[in-house]
Amino acid sequence: MKQPFVLGCILMCMCIMSCIPNKDLVYLQHLEQATDSTQVITEKQKPYRIQINDILNIRVKALEQDNVQIFNPVGEENLNADGDERAYFDGFTVDLHGNIRIPVLGEINVLGYTTEEIEQMLEKKLLEEEFKETANIFVSVKLTGIRYTVNGEVGSTGTKTLYQARVNIFEALANAGDIQMTGNRKDVLVIRQYPQGQQIHHVNLLDAKVMQSPYYYIQPNDIIYVKPLKQKSWGTGTTTMQTVGTIVTALSLVTTTLLLIDRI
């Protein structure tokens, strides 16, 4: 009588320990407030400043468009390219010194500047060196998409590109198939590039306060890593039924082995 009871207790304890609780799966919880409370969340995003290896899309417009055509290159190397390839051929890549090379104007340092600041810089330089104010020069500078890498417990790992002005971490993960059930949403790592090197930041996606984090919006060249939960390493299953099935199979194997040993 004691043996089935002990086995039952062991089975129950293993189920409780190995199953993934619902609170570890639900995003944006108000962890420090009642669930029926009302809270205003303020999103925080600082202007992005250009880093090494960024690719800029620069377009110059004027009343006489033929006069500025040289500043608007077309990737003749591969006319059939699209997406990332087209951005590579048509864009201006920031080199290791933080410079881009523009026809006629030569090398211009853009490291640490925002796209708006670069627009103003180029407009000023063009008016001083190449055109008069009557030409009505207009310069547009944009990042050629936000390129980032996702690894770990997600549906689709790899390097992704989203052609948007800003992308939050939920959009980035959704584009990678979202976090798997065995992924640790409580401690997602964001590896970000800075002029002085890379830094690792920890983000808790279960807490609604994540929207106040400076890492809520991803930046170009970010690496997002989703760690596995302990339940994955235990290999018992992600749901109660899976766990029970695994444990019952293991107990059956042990019981059968013990019976065979007794008969010998």
GROMACS .gro file of N, CA, C and O in nm, residues 85-168:
model
  336
   85GLU      N    1   1.960   4.299  -5.056
   85GLU     CA    2   2.057   4.314  -5.163
   85GLU      C    3   2.046   4.452  -5.228
   85GLU      O    4   2.146   4.518  -5.254
   86ARG      N    5   1.923   4.495  -5.255
   86ARG     CA    6   1.904   4.627  -5.315
   86ARG      C    7   1.954   4.737  -5.222
   86ARG      O    8   2.016   4.834  -5.266
   87ALA      N    9   1.929   4.721  -5.093
   87ALA     CA   10   1.978   4.819  -4.995
   87ALA      C   11   2.131   4.825  -4.996
   87ALA      O   12   2.191   4.932  -4.986
   88TYR      N   13   2.193   4.708  -5.012
   88TYR     CA   14   2.340   4.703  -5.013
   88TYR      C   15   2.396   4.775  -5.136
   88TYR      O   16   2.493   4.850  -5.128
   89PHE      N   17   2.335   4.753  -5.253
   89PHE     CA   18   2.386   4.813  -5.377
   89PHE      C   19   2.355   4.963  -5.385
   89PHE      O   20   2.434   5.042  -5.434
   90ASP      N   21   2.236   5.003  -5.339
   90ASP     CA   22   2.193   5.142  -5.354
   90ASP      C   23   2.230   5.230  -5.234
   90ASP      O   24   2.228   5.352  -5.245
   91GLY      N   25   2.259   5.167  -5.120
   91GLY     CA   26   2.282   5.244  -4.998
   91GLY      C   27   2.426   5.288  -4.980
   91GLY      O   28   2.516   5.253  -5.056
   92PHE      N   29   2.447   5.365  -4.873
   92PHE     CA   30   2.579   5.413  -4.837
   92PHE      C   31   2.617   5.346  -4.704
   92PHE      O   32   2.556   5.374  -4.600
   93THR      N   33   2.717   5.260  -4.708
   93THR     CA   34   2.759   5.185  -4.590
   93THR      C   35   2.857   5.267  -4.505
   93THR      O   36   2.954   5.322  -4.559
   94VAL      N   37   2.831   5.271  -4.375
   94VAL     CA   38   2.920   5.343  -4.283
   94VAL      C   39   3.043   5.255  -4.258
   94VAL      O   40   3.030   5.142  -4.210
   95ASP      N   41   3.161   5.306  -4.291
   95ASP     CA   42   3.283   5.225  -4.277
   95ASP      C   43   3.333   5.223  -4.133
   95ASP      O   44   3.271   5.280  -4.043
   96LEU      N   45   3.448   5.158  -4.112
   96LEU     CA   46   3.502   5.141  -3.977
   96LEU      C   47   3.542   5.273  -3.913
   96LEU      O   48   3.561   5.279  -3.791
   97HIS      N   49   3.558   5.378  -3.993
   97HIS     CA   50   3.593   5.510  -3.939
   97HIS      C   51   3.470   5.598  -3.921
   97HIS      O   52   3.483   5.715  -3.882
   98GLY      N   53   3.352   5.544  -3.952
   98GLY     CA   54   3.229   5.621  -3.936
   98GLY      C   55   3.197   5.711  -4.054
   98GLY      O   56   3.115   5.802  -4.043
   99ASN      N   57   3.261   5.684  -4.170
   99ASN     CA   58   3.243   5.770  -4.288
   99ASN      C   59   3.158   5.703  -4.395
   99ASN      O   60   3.152   5.579  -4.403
  100ILE      N   61   3.094   5.785  -4.477
  100ILE     CA   62   3.031   5.739  -4.600
  100ILE      C   63   3.092   5.819  -4.715
  100ILE      O   64   3.135   5.933  -4.695
  101ARG      N   65   3.094   5.758  -4.834
  101ARG     CA   66   3.150   5.827  -4.951
  101ARG      C   67   3.036   5.863  -5.046
  101ARG      O   68   2.965   5.776  -5.095
  102ILE      N   69   3.021   5.994  -5.068
  102ILE     CA   70   2.914   6.045  -5.153
  102ILE      C   71   2.976   6.106  -5.278
  102ILE      O   72   3.077   6.179  -5.268
  103PRO      N   73   2.921   6.077  -5.396
  103PRO     CA   74   2.976   6.136  -5.519
  103PRO      C   75   2.990   6.288  -5.507
  103PRO      O   76   2.903   6.355  -5.452
  104VAL      N   77   3.101   6.339  -5.558
  104VAL     CA   78   3.133   6.482  -5.560
  104VAL      C   79   3.171   6.533  -5.419
  104VAL      O   80   3.274   6.597  -5.401
  105LEU      N   81   3.090   6.504  -5.321
  105LEU     CA   82   3.114   6.555  -5.185
  105LEU      C   83   3.228   6.481  -5.115
  105LEU      O   84   3.290   6.536  -5.023
  106GLY      N   85   3.255   6.357  -5.153
  106GLY     CA   86   3.362   6.280  -5.092
  106GLY      C   87   3.320   6.216  -4.960
  106GLY      O   88   3.203   6.186  -4.939
  107GLU      N   89   3.417   6.197  -4.871
  107GLU     CA   90   3.389   6.130  -4.743
  107GLU      C   91   3.327   6.227  -4.643
  107GLU      O   92   3.374   6.339  -4.626
  108ILE      N   93   3.223   6.177  -4.576
  108ILE     CA   94   3.155   6.256  -4.473
  108ILE      C   95   3.137   6.168  -4.351
  108ILE      O   96   3.088   6.054  -4.362
  109ASN      N   97   3.177   6.218  -4.235
  109ASN     CA   98   3.164   6.141  -4.112
  109ASN      C   99   3.022   6.153  -4.057
  109ASN      O  100   2.972   6.263  -4.035
  110VAL      N  101   2.957   6.038  -4.036
  110VAL     CA  102   2.818   6.038  -3.987
  110VAL      C  103   2.804   5.960  -3.856
  110VAL      O  104   2.693   5.947  -3.805
  111LEU      N  105   2.913   5.909  -3.804
  111LEU     CA  106   2.907   5.826  -3.683
  111LEU      C  107   2.853   5.907  -3.565
  111LEU      O  108   2.903   6.015  -3.532
  112GLY      N  109   2.748   5.855  -3.501
  112GLY     CA  110   2.692   5.920  -3.384
  112GLY      C  111   2.586   6.024  -3.413
  112GLY      O  112   2.529   6.082  -3.322
  113TYR      N  113   2.558   6.048  -3.543
  113TYR     CA  114   2.456   6.145  -3.580
  113TYR      C  115   2.321   6.076  -3.601
  113TYR      O  116   2.315   5.957  -3.634
  114THR      N  117   2.213   6.150  -3.585
  114THR     CA  118   2.080   6.099  -3.620
  114THR      C  119   2.058   6.123  -3.769
  114THR      O  120   2.130   6.202  -3.833
  115THR      N  121   1.957   6.057  -3.827
  115THR     CA  122   1.929   6.077  -3.969
  115THR      C  123   1.887   6.221  -3.997
  115THR      O  124   1.920   6.276  -4.103
  116GLU      N  125   1.814   6.283  -3.904
  116GLU     CA  126   1.774   6.423  -3.922
  116GLU      C  127   1.895   6.515  -3.925
  116GLU      O  128   1.902   6.608  -4.005
  117GLU      N  129   1.993   6.489  -3.839
  117GLU     CA  130   2.114   6.571  -3.836
  117GLU      C  131   2.195   6.554  -3.964
  117GLU      O  132   2.255   6.649  -4.016
  118ILE      N  133   2.196   6.432  -4.019
  118ILE     CA  134   2.269   6.408  -4.144
  118ILE      C  135   2.200   6.479  -4.260
  118ILE      O  136   2.267   6.533  -4.350
  119GLU      N  137   2.067   6.481  -4.260
  119GLU     CA  138   1.994   6.554  -4.364
  119GLU      C  139   2.034   6.701  -4.365
  119GLU      O  140   2.063   6.759  -4.471
  120GLN      N  141   2.035   6.762  -4.247
  120GLN     CA  142   2.072   6.903  -4.236
  120GLN      C  143   2.217   6.926  -4.279
  120GLN      O  144   2.249   7.025  -4.347
  121MET      N  145   2.305   6.834  -4.241
  121MET     CA  146   2.446   6.845  -4.274
  121MET      C  147   2.467   6.840  -4.426
  121MET      O  148   2.541   6.922  -4.483
  122LEU      N  149   2.400   6.747  -4.493
  122LEU     CA  150   2.416   6.732  -4.637
  122LEU      C  151   2.354   6.849  -4.713
  122LEU      O  152   2.411   6.897  -4.812
  123GLU      N  153   2.238   6.894  -4.668
  123GLU     CA  154   2.176   7.009  -4.733
  123GLU      C  155   2.267   7.132  -4.727
  123GLU      O  156   2.286   7.204  -4.826
  124LYS      N  157   2.324   7.154  -4.610
  124LYS     CA  158   2.414   7.268  -4.591
  124LYS      C  159   2.537   7.256  -4.681
  124LYS      O  160   2.579   7.354  -4.746
  125LYS      N  161   2.594   7.136  -4.687
  125LYS     CA  162   2.715   7.113  -4.767
  125LYS      C  163   2.687   7.130  -4.916
  125LYS      O  164   2.767   7.187  -4.990
  126LEU      N  165   2.573   7.079  -4.961
  126LEU     CA  166   2.536   7.092  -5.102
  126LEU      C  167   2.515   7.238  -5.141
  126LEU      O  168   2.556   7.283  -5.249
  127LEU      N  169   2.450   7.315  -5.055
  127LEU     CA  170   2.424   7.455  -5.084
  127LEU      C  171   2.553   7.537  -5.082
  127LEU      O  172   2.568   7.635  -5.155
  128GLU      N  173   2.647   7.497  -4.997
  128GLU     CA  174   2.773   7.571  -4.988
  128GLU      C  175   2.866   7.540  -5.103
  128GLU      O  176   2.941   7.627  -5.149
  129GLU      N  177   2.863   7.415  -5.154
  129GLU     CA  178   2.964   7.372  -5.249
  129GLU      C  179   2.912   7.348  -5.390
  129GLU      O  180   2.989   7.356  -5.487
  130GLU      N  181   2.783   7.315  -5.406
  130GLU     CA  182   2.738   7.272  -5.538
  130GLU      C  183   2.619   7.351  -5.594
  130GLU      O  184   2.608   7.368  -5.715
  131PHE      N  185   2.528   7.397  -5.511
  131PHE     CA  186   2.404   7.457  -5.560
  131PHE      C  187   2.376   7.590  -5.491
  131PHE      O  188   2.436   7.624  -5.389
  132LYS      N  189   2.284   7.663  -5.551
  132LYS     CA  190   2.234   7.785  -5.491
  132LYS      C  191   2.101   7.756  -5.422
  132LYS      O  192   2.038   7.654  -5.449
  133GLU      N  193   2.059   7.845  -5.337
  133GLU     CA  194   1.934   7.824  -5.263
  133GLU      C  195   1.813   7.814  -5.356
  133GLU      O  196   1.714   7.751  -5.324
  134THR      N  197   1.824   7.877  -5.472
  134THR     CA  198   1.712   7.873  -5.567
  134THR      C  199   1.689   7.734  -5.626
  134THR      O  200   1.586   7.708  -5.687
  135ALA      N  201   1.786   7.643  -5.604
  135ALA     CA  202   1.770   7.506  -5.655
  135ALA      C  203   1.669   7.427  -5.572
  135ALA      O  204   1.625   7.321  -5.615
  136ASN      N  205   1.636   7.480  -5.453
  136ASN     CA  206   1.541   7.413  -5.363
  136ASN      C  207   1.581   7.267  -5.335
  136ASN      O  208   1.507   7.174  -5.363
  137ILE      N  209   1.700   7.252  -5.282
  137ILE     CA  210   1.752   7.118  -5.251
  137ILE      C  211   1.675   7.056  -5.134
  137ILE      O  212   1.648   7.122  -5.034
  138PHE      N  213   1.640   6.930  -5.151
  138PHE     CA  214   1.575   6.855  -5.043
  138PHE      C  215   1.647   6.721  -5.027
  138PHE      O  216   1.662   6.646  -5.125
  139VAL      N  217   1.693   6.693  -4.906
  139VAL     CA  218   1.768   6.569  -4.879
  139VAL      C  219   1.690   6.481  -4.784
  139VAL      O  220   1.640   6.527  -4.681
  140SER      N  221   1.679   6.353  -4.821
  140SER     CA  222   1.612   6.255  -4.735
  140SER      C  223   1.712   6.146  -4.698
  140SER      O  224   1.779   6.088  -4.785
  141VAL      N  225   1.724   6.119  -4.567
  141VAL     CA  226   1.816   6.016  -4.517
  141VAL      C  227   1.738   5.919  -4.429
  141VAL      O  228   1.673   5.960  -4.332
  142LYS      N  229   1.744   5.792  -4.464
  142LYS     CA  230   1.676   5.688  -4.386
  142LYS      C  231   1.767   5.567  -4.370
  142LYS      O  232   1.855   5.542  -4.455
  143LEU      N  233   1.745   5.493  -4.263
  143LEU     CA  234   1.810   5.363  -4.251
  143LEU      C  235   1.743   5.265  -4.347
  143LEU      O  236   1.621   5.270  -4.366
  144THR      N  237   1.821   5.181  -4.410
  144THR     CA  238   1.764   5.084  -4.504
  144THR      C  239   1.709   4.964  -4.427
  144THR      O  240   1.759   4.851  -4.438
  145GLY      N  241   1.608   4.988  -4.346
  145GLY     CA  242   1.548   4.882  -4.266
  145GLY      C  243   1.623   4.860  -4.136
  145GLY      O  244   1.736   4.907  -4.118
  146ILE      N  245   1.558   4.792  -4.043
  146ILE     CA  246   1.620   4.757  -3.915
  146ILE      C  247   1.658   4.609  -3.922
  146ILE      O  248   1.573   4.521  -3.927
  147ARG      N  249   1.787   4.584  -3.925
  147ARG     CA  250   1.841   4.449  -3.937
  147ARG      C  251   1.884   4.400  -3.799
  147ARG      O  252   1.960   4.467  -3.730
  148TYR      N  253   1.837   4.283  -3.760
  148TYR     CA  254   1.869   4.229  -3.628
  148TYR      C  255   1.877   4.076  -3.636
  148TYR      O  256   1.836   4.015  -3.736
  149THR      N  257   1.929   4.015  -3.532
  149THR     CA  258   1.947   3.869  -3.528
  149THR      C  259   1.875   3.812  -3.406
  149THR      O  260   1.882   3.870  -3.297
  150VAL      N  261   1.806   3.699  -3.425
  150VAL     CA  262   1.735   3.632  -3.315
  150VAL      C  263   1.787   3.490  -3.302
  150VAL      O  264   1.795   3.416  -3.402
  151ASN      N  265   1.822   3.451  -3.180
  151ASN     CA  266   1.868   3.314  -3.152
  151ASN      C  267   1.797   3.260  -3.029
  151ASN      O  268   1.736   3.335  -2.952
  152GLY      N  269   1.803   3.130  -3.012
  152GLY     CA  270   1.745   3.068  -2.893
  152GLY      C  271   1.609   3.007  -2.918
  152GLY      O  272   1.580   2.957  -3.028
  153GLU      N  273   1.523   3.016  -2.817
  153GLU     CA  274   1.393   2.948  -2.818
  153GLU      C  275   1.286   3.029  -2.892
  153GLU      O  276   1.192   3.081  -2.833
  154VAL      N  277   1.304   3.043  -3.023
  154VAL     CA  278   1.205   3.112  -3.106
  154VAL      C  279   1.170   3.021  -3.224
  154VAL      O  280   1.238   2.923  -3.250
  155GLY      N  281   1.061   3.058  -3.293
  155GLY     CA  282   1.014   2.974  -3.402
  155GLY      C  283   1.110   2.969  -3.520
  155GLY      O  284   1.123   2.867  -3.587
  156SER      N  285   1.179   3.082  -3.547
  156SER     CA  286   1.268   3.089  -3.663
  156SER      C  287   1.388   3.176  -3.628
  156SER      O  288   1.378   3.298  -3.621
  157THR      N  289   1.502   3.113  -3.607
  157THR     CA  290   1.624   3.188  -3.574
  157THR      C  291   1.685   3.246  -3.701
  157THR      O  292   1.653   3.206  -3.812
  158GLY      N  293   1.776   3.340  -3.683
  158GLY     CA  294   1.847   3.396  -3.798
  158GLY      C  295   1.844   3.547  -3.798
  158GLY      O  296   1.794   3.611  -3.706
  159THR      N  297   1.898   3.604  -3.904
  159THR     CA  298   1.903   3.749  -3.921
  159THR      C  299   1.780   3.796  -3.998
  159THR      O  300   1.747   3.741  -4.103
  160LYS      N  301   1.711   3.897  -3.944
  160LYS     CA  302   1.587   3.947  -4.002
  160LYS      C  303   1.603   4.097  -4.035
  160LYS      O  304   1.685   4.165  -3.976
  161THR      N  305   1.520   4.143  -4.128
  161THR     CA  306   1.516   4.285  -4.161
  161THR      C  307   1.371   4.329  -4.171
  161THR      O  308   1.291   4.267  -4.242
  162LEU      N  309   1.338   4.436  -4.099
  162LEU     CA  310   1.204   4.495  -4.106
  162LEU      C  311   1.216   4.637  -4.159
  162LEU      O  312   1.296   4.716  -4.108
  163TYR      N  313   1.138   4.667  -4.263
  163TYR     CA  314   1.147   4.799  -4.326
  163TYR      C  315   1.047   4.894  -4.261
  163TYR      O  316   0.943   4.927  -4.317
  164GLN      N  317   1.081   4.934  -4.139
  164GLN     CA  318   0.999   5.025  -4.061
  164GLN      C  319   1.089   5.127  -3.993
  164GLN      O  320   1.209   5.103  -3.974
  165ALA      N  321   1.030   5.240  -3.954
  165ALA     CA  322   1.107   5.344  -3.886
  165ALA      C  323   1.145   5.300  -3.745
  165ALA      O  324   1.251   5.337  -3.693
  166ARG      N  325   1.057   5.224  -3.679
  166ARG     CA  326   1.088   5.172  -3.546
  166ARG      C  327   1.021   5.037  -3.528
  166ARG      O  328   0.915   5.010  -3.584
  167VAL      N  329   1.085   4.952  -3.449
  167VAL     CA  330   1.036   4.816  -3.425
  167VAL      C  331   1.054   4.785  -3.278
  167VAL      O  332   1.164   4.799  -3.223
  168ASN      N  333   0.945   4.744  -3.210
  168ASN     CA  334   0.961   4.705  -3.070
  168ASN      C  335   0.996   4.557  -3.061
  168ASN      O  336   0.987   4.483  -3.159
   0.00000   0.00000   0.00000
